[in-house]
Coordinates of C-alpha atoms in Angstrom, one line a residue:
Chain A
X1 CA -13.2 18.2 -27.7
X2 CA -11.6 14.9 -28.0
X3 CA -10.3 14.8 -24.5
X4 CA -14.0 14.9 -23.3
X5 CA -15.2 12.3 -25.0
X6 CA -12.2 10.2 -24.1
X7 CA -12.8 10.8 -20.6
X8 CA -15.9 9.6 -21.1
X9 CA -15.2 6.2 -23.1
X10 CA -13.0 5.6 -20.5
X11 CA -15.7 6.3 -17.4
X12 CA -18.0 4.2 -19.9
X13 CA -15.5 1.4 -20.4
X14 CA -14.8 1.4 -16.0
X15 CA -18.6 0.9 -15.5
X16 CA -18.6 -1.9 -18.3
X17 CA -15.6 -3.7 -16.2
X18 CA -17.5 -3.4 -12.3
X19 CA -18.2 -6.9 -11.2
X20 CA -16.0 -8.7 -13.9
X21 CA -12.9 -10.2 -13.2
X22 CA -9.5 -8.3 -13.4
X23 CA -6.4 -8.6 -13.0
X24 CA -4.0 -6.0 -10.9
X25 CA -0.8 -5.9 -11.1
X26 CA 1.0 -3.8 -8.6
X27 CA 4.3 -1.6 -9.2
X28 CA 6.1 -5.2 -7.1
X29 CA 5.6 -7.2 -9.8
X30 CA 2.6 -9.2 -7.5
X31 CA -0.7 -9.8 -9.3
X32 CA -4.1 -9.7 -8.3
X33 CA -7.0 -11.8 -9.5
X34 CA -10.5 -10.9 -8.1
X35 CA -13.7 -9.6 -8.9
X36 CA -13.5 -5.7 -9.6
X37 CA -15.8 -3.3 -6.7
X38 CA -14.8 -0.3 -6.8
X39 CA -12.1 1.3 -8.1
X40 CA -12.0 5.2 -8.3
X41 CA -10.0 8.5 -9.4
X42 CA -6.9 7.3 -7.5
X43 CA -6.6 4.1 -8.8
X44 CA -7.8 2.9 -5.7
X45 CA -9.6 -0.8 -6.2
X46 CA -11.4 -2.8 -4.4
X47 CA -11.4 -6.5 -5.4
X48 CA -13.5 -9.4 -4.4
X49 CA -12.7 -13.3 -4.3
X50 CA -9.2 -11.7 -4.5
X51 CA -5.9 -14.4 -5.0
X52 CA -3.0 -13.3 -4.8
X53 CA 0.0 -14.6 -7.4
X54 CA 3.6 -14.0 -6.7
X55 CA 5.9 -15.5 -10.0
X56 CA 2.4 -17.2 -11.2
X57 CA 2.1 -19.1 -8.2
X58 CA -1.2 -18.5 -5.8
X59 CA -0.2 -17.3 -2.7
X60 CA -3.1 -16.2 -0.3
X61 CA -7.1 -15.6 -1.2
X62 CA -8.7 -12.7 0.4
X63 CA -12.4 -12.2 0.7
X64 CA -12.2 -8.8 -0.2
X65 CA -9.6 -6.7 -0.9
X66 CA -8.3 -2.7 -1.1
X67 CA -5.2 -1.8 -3.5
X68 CA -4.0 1.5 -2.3
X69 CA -3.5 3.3 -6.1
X70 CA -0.2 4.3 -6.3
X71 CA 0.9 0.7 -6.2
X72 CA -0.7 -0.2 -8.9
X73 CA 1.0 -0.9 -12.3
X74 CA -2.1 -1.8 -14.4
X75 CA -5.5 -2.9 -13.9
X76 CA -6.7 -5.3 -17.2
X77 CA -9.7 -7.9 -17.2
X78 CA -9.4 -11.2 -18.0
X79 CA -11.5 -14.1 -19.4
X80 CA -13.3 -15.7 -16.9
X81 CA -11.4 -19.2 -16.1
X82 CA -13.5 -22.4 -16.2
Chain B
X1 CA 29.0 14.8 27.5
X2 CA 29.4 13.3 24.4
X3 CA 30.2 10.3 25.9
X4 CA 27.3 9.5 27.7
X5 CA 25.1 11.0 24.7
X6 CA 26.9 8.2 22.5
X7 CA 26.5 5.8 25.5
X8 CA 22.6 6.5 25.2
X9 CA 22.7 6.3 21.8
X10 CA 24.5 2.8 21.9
X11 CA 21.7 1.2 24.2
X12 CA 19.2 3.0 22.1
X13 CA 20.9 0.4 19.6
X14 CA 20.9 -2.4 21.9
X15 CA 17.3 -1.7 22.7
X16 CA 15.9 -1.7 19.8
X17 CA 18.4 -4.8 18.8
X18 CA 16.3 -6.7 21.2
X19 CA 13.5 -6.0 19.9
X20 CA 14.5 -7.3 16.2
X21 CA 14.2 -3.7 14.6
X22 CA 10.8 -4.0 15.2
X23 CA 10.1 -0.1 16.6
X24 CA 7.4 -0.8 19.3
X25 CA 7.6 2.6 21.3
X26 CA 5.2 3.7 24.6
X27 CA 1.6 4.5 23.3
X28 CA -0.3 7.6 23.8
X29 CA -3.8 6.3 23.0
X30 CA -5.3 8.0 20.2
X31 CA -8.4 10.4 21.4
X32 CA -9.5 11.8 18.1
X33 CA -11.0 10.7 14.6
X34 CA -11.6 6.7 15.9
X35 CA -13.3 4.7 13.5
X36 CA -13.0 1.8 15.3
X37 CA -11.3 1.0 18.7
X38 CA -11.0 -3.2 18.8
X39 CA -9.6 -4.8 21.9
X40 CA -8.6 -8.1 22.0
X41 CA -7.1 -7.9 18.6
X42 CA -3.4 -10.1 18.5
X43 CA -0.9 -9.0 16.0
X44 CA 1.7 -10.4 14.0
X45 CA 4.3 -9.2 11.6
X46 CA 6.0 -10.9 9.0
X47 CA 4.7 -14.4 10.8
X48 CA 6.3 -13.9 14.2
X49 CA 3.2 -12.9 16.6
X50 CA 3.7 -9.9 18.9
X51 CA 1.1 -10.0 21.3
X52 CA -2.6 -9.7 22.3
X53 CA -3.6 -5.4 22.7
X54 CA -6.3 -3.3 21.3
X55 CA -6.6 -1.9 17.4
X56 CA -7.1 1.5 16.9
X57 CA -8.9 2.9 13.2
X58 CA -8.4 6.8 13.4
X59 CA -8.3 9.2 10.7
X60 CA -5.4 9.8 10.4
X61 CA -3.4 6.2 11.6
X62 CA -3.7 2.6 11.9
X63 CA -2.3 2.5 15.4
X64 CA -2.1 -1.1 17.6
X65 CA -1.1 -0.8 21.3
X66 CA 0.4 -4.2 23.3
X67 CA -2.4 -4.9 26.3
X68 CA 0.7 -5.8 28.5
X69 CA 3.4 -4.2 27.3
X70 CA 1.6 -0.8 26.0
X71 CA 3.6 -0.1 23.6
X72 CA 2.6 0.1 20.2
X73 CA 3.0 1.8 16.8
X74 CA 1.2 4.4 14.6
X75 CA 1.3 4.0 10.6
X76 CA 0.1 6.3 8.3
X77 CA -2.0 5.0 6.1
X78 CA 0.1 6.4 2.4
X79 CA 2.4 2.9 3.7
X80 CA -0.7 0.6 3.6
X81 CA -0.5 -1.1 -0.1
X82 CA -2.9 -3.5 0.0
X83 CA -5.5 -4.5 3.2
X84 CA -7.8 -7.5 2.7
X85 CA -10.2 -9.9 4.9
X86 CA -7.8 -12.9 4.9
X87 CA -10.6 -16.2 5.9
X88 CA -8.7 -19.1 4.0
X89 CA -7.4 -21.1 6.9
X90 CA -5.3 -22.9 4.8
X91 CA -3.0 -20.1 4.7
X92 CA -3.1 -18.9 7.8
X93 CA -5.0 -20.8 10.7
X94 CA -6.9 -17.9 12.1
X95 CA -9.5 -15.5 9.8
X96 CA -7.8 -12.1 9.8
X97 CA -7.0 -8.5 8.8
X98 CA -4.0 -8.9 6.2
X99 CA -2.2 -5.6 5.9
X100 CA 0.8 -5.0 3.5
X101 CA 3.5 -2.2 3.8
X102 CA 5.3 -0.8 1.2
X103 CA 8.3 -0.8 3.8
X104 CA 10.4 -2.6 6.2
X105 CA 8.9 -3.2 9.5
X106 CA 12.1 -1.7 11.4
X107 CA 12.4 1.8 10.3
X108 CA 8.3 3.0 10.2
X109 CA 8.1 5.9 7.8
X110 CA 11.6 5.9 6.6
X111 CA 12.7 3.9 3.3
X112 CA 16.2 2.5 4.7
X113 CA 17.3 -0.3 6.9
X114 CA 16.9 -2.9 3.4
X115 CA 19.8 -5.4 5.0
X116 CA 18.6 -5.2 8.4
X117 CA 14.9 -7.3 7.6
X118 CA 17.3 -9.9 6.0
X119 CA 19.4 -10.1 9.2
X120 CA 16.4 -11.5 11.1
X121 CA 15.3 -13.7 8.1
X122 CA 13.0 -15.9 10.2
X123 CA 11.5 -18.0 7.2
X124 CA 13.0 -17.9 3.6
X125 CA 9.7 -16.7 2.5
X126 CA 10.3 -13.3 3.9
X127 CA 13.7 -12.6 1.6
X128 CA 11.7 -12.5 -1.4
X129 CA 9.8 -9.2 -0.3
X130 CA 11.8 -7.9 2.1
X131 CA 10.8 -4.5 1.4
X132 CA 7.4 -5.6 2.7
X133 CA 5.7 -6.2 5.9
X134 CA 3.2 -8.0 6.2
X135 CA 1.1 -7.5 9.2
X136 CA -2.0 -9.6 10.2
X137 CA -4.6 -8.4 12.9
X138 CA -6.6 -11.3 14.5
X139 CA -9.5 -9.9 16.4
X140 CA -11.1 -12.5 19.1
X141 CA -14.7 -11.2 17.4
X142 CA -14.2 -12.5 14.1
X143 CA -17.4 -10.8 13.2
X144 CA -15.7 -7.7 13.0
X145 CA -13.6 -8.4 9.8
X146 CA -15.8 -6.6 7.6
X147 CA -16.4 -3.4 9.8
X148 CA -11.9 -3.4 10.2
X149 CA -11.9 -4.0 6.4
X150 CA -14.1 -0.9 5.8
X151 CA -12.8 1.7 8.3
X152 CA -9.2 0.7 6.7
X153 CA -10.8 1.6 3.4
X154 CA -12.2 5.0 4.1
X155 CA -9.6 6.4 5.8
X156 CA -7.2 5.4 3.3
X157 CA -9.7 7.8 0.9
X158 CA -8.9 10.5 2.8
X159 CA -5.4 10.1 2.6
X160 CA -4.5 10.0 -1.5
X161 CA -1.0 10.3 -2.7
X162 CA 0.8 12.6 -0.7
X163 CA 3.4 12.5 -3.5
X164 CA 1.1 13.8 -6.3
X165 CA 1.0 17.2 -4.4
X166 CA 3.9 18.8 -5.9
X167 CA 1.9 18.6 -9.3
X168 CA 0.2 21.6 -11.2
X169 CA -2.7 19.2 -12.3
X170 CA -5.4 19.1 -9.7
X171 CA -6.0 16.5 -7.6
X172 CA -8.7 15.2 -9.2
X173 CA -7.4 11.9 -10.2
X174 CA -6.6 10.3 -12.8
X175 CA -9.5 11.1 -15.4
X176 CA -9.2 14.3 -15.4
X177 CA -5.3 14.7 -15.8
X178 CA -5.7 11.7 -18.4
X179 CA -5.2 14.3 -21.3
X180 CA -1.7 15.3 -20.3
X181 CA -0.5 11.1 -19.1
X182 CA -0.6 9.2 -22.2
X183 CA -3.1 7.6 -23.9
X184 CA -5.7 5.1 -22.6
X185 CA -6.0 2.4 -25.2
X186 CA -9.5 2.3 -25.0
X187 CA -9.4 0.8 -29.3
X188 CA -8.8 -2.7 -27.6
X189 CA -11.9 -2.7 -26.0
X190 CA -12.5 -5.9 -23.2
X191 CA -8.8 -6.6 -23.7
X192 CA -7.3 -4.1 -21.2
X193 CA -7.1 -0.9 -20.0
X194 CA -3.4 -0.4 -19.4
X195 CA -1.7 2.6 -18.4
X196 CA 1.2 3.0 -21.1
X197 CA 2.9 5.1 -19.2
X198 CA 3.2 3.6 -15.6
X199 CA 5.3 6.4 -14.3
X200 CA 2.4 8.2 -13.7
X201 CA 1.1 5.7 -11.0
X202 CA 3.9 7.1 -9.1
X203 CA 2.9 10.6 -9.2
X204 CA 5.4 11.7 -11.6
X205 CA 4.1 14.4 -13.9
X206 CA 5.1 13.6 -17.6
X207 CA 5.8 15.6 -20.2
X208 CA 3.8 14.5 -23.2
X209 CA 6.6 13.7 -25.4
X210 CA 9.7 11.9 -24.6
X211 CA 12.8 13.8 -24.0
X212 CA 15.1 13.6 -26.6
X213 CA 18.9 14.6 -25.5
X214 CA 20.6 16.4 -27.6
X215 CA 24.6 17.2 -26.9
X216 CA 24.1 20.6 -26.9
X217 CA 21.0 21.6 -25.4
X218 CA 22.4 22.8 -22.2
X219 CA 25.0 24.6 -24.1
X220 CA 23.6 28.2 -23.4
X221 CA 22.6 27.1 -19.7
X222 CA 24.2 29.5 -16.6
X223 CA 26.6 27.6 -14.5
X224 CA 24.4 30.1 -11.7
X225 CA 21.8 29.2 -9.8
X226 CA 19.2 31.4 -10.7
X227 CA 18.5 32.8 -7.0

């Protein structure tokens, strides 16, 4: 059934992204850069070397940081920045 | 009677007036589920710094509690967006606990008073977001960042959306409901994984096809409740 194996790509593509870096956007329009933990079922996810970005400009950097799931709009990687 | 009722509601006004909408009420101590009880812990909200007192980690709240004063306030932890281990000093001059709410500080677990967090605009800043607190714990033991940052975190697992509970779906999350909340585009590979239909996020269930209106669908419908 193609649902399975979809559910599966997309566990498989998850565990591809741990440890890379990703951006979060939240439902507030606020992005998150950091390192992707964790992130679970929920949408929960836990970021490390987090910065935060209101309107493209940096506004804090976290050591590590937890994104409660609802908030979040999307989760996408991006290339690593020189 | 009504009088003095209105009379007590007034000062009840005035009171919390005083305190800039900021609802600090008396504490009762929290006895059960404590992950971590941290004394010594000052407090600030939206950059204006409340106080020195004692950080409670329970279950079921993130609860601080004035060491003068003793009052303090209990948050449930659906309001906590975002917690992070804040250590650039450049930012803020003391390694803390960052916290963000998803709502004003005045009004604790209602989604109302909007105008009222402008009134007491402090710094510019704030007016961007002022649908969010920002709250930042600064424990005297700065060693215990990590262990605050990691109680937060599991009890905020066993608190999940309380507003996907109206849904048929289980609760499993979101992989297993996938099928019935759009696609994941999975084709583009490192690009992204975007949700394309960010409704969900919120807990709304979807149907699977949009909703086309037509003039006369509700033609047959009874005026009558059905009950």
């Amino acid at each position: 059934m193609s649902a399975v194996n979809r559910k599966d790509s997309l566990n498989q593509f998850i565990q591809q992204i741990y440890g890379r870096p990703v951006v979060v956007k939240l439902n507030s329009g606020v992005d998150y850069r950091g390192v992707l933990a964790c992130l679970d079922g929920y949408m929960n996810i836990a970021l490390e070397q987090t910065e935060e970005y209101e309107n493209g400009q940096l506004q804090n950097k976290y050591g590590d940081a937890f994104i409660r799931g609802n908030n979040v709009l999307y989760i996408s990687t991006v290339k690593r920045r020189t | 009677m009504f009088g003095s009722l209105l009379r007590k509601f007034l000062r009840y006004l005035f009171l919390v007036a005083l305190f800039e909408m900021v609802v600090l009420t008396t504490f009762i101590t929290p006895t059960e589920g404590i992950k971590l009880e941290l004394p010594n812990t000052s407090f600030m909200v939206n950059q204006r710094e409340i106080g020195d007192g004692t950080l409670y980690i329970t279950e079921s709240a993130l609860s601080w509690v004035n060491r003068v004063s003793g009052e303090g306030f209990s948050l449930d932890y659906p309001h906590v967006v975002l917690h992070a281990v804040s250590r650039d000093t450049s930012s803020f001059p003391h390694e803390n606990l960052y916290v963000m709410l998803d709502i004003p500080w005045d009004e604790p677990g209602e989604n109302k008073a909007q105008e009222t967090s402008d009134e007491n605009g402090d710094d510019d800043e704030e007016n961007s977001t002022s649908n969010v607190t920002e709250l930042r714990f600064i424990p005297n033991d700065k060693g215990m960042l990590d262990a605050m940052f990691h109680a937060i975190r599991e009890c905020q697992a066993l608190h999940p959306d309380y507003l996907d509970t109206h849904s048929d779906d289980d609760e499993e999350g979101i992989f297993e409901d996938e099928d019935e909340e759009g696609e994941y585009d999975l084709g583009a590979g490192d690009s992204a994984i975007k949700e394309e239909n960010t409704e969900t996020t919120n807990g709304e269930p979807r149907s699977e096809e949009p909703m086309e209106m037509d003039a006369g669908q509700f033609e047959d419908a009874d005026c009558e409740p059905e009950n």
